[in-house]
mmCIF file of C-alpha atoms in Angstrom:
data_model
loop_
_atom_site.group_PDB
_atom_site.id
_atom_site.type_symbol
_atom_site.label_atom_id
_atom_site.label_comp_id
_atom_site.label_asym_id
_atom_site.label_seq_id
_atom_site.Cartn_x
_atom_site.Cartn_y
_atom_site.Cartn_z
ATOM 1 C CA UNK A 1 -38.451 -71.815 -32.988
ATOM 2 C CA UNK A 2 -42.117 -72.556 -33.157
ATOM 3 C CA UNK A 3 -43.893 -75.221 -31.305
ATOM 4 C CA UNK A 4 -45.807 -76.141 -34.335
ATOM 5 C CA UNK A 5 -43.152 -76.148 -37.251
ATOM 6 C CA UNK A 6 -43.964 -76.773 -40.740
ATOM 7 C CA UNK A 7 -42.481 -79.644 -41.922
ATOM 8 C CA UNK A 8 -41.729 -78.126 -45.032
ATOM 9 C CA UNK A 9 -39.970 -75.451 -43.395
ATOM 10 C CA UNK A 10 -37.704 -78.273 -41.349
ATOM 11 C CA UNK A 11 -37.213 -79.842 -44.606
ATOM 12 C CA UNK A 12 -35.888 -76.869 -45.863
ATOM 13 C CA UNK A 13 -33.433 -75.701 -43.428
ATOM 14 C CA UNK A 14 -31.722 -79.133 -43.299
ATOM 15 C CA UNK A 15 -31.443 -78.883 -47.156
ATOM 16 C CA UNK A 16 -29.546 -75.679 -46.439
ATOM 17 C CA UNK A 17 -27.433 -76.813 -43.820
ATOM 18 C CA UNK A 18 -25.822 -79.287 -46.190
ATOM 19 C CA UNK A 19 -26.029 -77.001 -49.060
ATOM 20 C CA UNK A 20 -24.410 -74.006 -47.365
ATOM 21 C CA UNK A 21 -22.255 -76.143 -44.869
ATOM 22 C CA UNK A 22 -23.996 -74.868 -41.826
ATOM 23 C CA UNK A 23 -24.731 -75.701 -37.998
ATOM 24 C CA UNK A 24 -28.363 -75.925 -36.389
ATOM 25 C CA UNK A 25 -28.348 -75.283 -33.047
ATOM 26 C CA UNK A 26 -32.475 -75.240 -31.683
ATOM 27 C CA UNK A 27 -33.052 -74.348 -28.553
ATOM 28 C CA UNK A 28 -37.146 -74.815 -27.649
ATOM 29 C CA UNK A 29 -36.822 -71.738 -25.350
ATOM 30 C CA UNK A 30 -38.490 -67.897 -25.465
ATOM 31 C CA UNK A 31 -35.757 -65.918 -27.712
ATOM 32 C CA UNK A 32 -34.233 -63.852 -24.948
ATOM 33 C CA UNK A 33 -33.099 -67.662 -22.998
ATOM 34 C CA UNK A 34 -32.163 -69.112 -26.652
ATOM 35 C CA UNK A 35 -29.308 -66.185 -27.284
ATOM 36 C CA UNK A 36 -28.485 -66.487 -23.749
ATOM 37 C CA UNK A 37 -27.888 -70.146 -23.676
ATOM 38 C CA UNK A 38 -26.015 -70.340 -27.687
ATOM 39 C CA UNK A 39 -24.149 -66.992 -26.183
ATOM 40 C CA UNK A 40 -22.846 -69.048 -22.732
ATOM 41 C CA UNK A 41 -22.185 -72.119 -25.093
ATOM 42 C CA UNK A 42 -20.292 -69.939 -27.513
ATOM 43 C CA UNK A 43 -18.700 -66.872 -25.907
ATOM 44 C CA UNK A 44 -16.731 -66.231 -28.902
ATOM 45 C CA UNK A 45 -19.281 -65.002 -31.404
ATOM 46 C CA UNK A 46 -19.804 -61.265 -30.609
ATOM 47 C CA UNK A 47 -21.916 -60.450 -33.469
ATOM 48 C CA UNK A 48 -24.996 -62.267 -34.961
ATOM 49 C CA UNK A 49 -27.032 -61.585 -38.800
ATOM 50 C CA UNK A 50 -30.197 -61.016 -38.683
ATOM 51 C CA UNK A 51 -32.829 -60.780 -41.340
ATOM 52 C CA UNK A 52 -34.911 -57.713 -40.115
ATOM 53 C CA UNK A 53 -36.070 -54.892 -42.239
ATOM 54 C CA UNK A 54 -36.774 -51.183 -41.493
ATOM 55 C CA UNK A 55 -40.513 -52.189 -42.600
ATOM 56 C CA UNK A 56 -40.599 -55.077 -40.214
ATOM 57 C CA UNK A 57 -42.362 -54.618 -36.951
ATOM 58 C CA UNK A 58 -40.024 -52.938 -34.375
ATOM 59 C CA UNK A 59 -36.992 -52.185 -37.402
ATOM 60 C CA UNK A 60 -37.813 -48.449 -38.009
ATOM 61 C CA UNK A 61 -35.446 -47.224 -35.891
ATOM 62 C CA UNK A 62 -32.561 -49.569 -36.838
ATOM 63 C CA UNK A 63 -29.507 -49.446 -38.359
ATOM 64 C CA UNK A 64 -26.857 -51.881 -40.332
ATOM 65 C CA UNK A 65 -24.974 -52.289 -36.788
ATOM 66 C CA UNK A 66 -27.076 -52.107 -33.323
ATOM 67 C CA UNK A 67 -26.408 -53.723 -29.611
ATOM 68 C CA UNK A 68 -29.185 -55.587 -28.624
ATOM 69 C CA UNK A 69 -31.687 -53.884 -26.254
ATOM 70 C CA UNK A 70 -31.155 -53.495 -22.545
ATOM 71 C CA UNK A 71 -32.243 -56.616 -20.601
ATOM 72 C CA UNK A 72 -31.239 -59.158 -23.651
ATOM 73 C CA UNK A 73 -27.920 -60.684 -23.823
ATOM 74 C CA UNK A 74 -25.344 -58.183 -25.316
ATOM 75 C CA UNK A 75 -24.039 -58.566 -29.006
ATOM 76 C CA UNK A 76 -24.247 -56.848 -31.875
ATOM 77 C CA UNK A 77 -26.898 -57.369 -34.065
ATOM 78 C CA UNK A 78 -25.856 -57.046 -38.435
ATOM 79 C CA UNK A 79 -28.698 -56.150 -40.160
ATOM 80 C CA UNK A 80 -27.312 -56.422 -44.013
ATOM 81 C CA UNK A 81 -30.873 -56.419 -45.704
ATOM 82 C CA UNK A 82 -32.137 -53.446 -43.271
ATOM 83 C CA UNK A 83 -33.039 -50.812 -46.456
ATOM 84 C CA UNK A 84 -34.509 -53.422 -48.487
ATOM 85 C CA UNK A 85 -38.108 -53.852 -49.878
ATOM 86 C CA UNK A 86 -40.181 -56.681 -49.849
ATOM 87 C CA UNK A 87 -39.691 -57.434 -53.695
ATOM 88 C CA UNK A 88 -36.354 -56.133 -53.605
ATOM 89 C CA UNK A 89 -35.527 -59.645 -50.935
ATOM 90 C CA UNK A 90 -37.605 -61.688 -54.342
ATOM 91 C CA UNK A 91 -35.895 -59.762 -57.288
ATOM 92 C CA UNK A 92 -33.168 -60.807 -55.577
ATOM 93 C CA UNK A 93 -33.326 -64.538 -54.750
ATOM 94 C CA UNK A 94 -34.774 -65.099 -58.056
ATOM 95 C CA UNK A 95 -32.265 -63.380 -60.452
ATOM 96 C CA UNK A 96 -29.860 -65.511 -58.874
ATOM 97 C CA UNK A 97 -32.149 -68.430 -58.277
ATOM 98 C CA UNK A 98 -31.624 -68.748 -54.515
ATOM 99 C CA UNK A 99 -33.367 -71.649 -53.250
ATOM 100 C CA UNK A 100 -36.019 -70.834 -50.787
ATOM 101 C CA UNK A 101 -38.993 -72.711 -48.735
ATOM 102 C CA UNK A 102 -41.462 -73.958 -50.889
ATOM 103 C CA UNK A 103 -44.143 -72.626 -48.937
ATOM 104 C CA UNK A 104 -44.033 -69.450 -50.377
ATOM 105 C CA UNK A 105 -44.904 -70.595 -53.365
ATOM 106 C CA UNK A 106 -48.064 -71.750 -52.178
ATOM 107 C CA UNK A 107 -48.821 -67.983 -50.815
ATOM 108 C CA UNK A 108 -47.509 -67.781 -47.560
ATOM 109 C CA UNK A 109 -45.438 -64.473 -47.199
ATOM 110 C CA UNK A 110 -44.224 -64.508 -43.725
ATOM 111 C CA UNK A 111 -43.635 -67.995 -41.939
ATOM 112 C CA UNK A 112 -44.473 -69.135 -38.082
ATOM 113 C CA UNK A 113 -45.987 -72.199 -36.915
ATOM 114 C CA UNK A 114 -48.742 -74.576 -38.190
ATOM 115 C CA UNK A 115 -51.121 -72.854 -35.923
ATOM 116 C CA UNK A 116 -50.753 -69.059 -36.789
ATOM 117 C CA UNK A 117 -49.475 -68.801 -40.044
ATOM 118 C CA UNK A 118 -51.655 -68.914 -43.261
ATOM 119 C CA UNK A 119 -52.001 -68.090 -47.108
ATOM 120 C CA UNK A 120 -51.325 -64.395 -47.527
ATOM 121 C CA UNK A 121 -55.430 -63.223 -48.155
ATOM 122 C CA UNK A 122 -54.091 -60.017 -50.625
ATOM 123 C CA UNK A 123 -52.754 -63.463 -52.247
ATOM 124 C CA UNK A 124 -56.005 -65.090 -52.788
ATOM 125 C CA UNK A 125 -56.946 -65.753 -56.818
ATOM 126 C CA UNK A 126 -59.719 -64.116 -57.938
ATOM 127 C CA UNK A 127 -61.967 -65.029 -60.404
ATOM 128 C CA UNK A 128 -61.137 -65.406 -63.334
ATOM 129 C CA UNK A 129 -57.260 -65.382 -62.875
ATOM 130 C CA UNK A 130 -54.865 -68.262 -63.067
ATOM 131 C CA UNK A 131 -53.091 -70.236 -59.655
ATOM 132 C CA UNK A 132 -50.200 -71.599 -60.982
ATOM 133 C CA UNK A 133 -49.733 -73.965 -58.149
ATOM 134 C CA UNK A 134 -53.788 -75.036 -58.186
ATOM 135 C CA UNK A 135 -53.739 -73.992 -54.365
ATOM 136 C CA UNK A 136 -56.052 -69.996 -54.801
ATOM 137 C CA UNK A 137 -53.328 -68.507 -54.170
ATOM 138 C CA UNK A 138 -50.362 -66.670 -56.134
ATOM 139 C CA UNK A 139 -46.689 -66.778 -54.797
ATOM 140 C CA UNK A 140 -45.525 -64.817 -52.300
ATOM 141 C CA UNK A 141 -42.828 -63.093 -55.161
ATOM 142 C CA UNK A 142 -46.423 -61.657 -56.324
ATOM 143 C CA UNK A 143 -47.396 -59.345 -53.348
ATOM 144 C CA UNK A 144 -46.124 -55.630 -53.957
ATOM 145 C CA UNK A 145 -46.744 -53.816 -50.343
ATOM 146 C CA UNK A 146 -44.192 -54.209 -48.019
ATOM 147 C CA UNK A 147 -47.257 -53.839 -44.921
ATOM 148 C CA UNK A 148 -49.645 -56.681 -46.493
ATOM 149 C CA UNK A 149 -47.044 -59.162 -45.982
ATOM 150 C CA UNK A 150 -47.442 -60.472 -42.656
ATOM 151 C CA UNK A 151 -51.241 -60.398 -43.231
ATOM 152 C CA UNK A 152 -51.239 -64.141 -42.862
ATOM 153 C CA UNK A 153 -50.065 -64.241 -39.738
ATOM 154 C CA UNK A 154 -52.706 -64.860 -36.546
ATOM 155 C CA UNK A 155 -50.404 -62.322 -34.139
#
């Protein structure tokens, strides 16, 4: 959970909570304290999805099913997207016209806070091509390199 949120990004995550028929729960805690405390709070979930590809920092070595590391709270981590490509995640939500945060379509490819997160720079328009949304920037469905797309992030 970032400090500085985008509000677009808020807006979008309550739209899928009603759309999907989910719970929020936001802790404003390091990650490691966050599991701990939903984990206490909810001792029956054993096993949690997360989003993380092999080409994502620290995913190489990953696999569909993997405990957490030693010193985090213990569950097993499902990593159902784990072989896929950057435009393999866009192919994807686009065939079947999956809603997503607006923000990429403004040419952010990777989303943190207000403060460290910016316009994908391989993104930029260049002269003499076209920005759909008027902003310099193509959408993030545009970028083709899996290791460009965190490029406009500060860390």
């Amino acid at each position: 959970m970032s400090s500085h949120p985008f509000p677009e990004v808020d807006h979008f995550v309550s739209q899928c909570v009603h759309r999907y028929h989910l719970t929020v729960h936001r802790y404003p805690l390091p990650m490691k304290h966050a599991f701990e405390t939903y984990l206490n709070q909810h001792p029956h979930v054993k096993a949690i999805f997360v989003g993380t590809r092999r080409t994502d920092p620290h995913g190489g070595k990953l696999t569909f099913f993997d405990r957490t590391d030693k010193g985090w709270p213990d569950f097993m981590r499902v990593h159902p997207v784990i072989d896929w490509h950057y435009q393999e995640i866009w192919a994807f939500l686009r065939y079947l016209e999956i809603p997503y945060c607006p923000l990429y379509d403004l040419g952010y490819t990777s989303l943190g806070g207000t403060t460290d997160t910016h316009p994908n720079p391989k993104l930029a328009v260049q002269k003499g091509e076209r920005s759909v949304t008027g902003t310099g920037f193509k959408p993030a469905y545009e970028l083709l390199a899996d290791e460009e797309e965190r490029l406009g992030r500060d860390r």
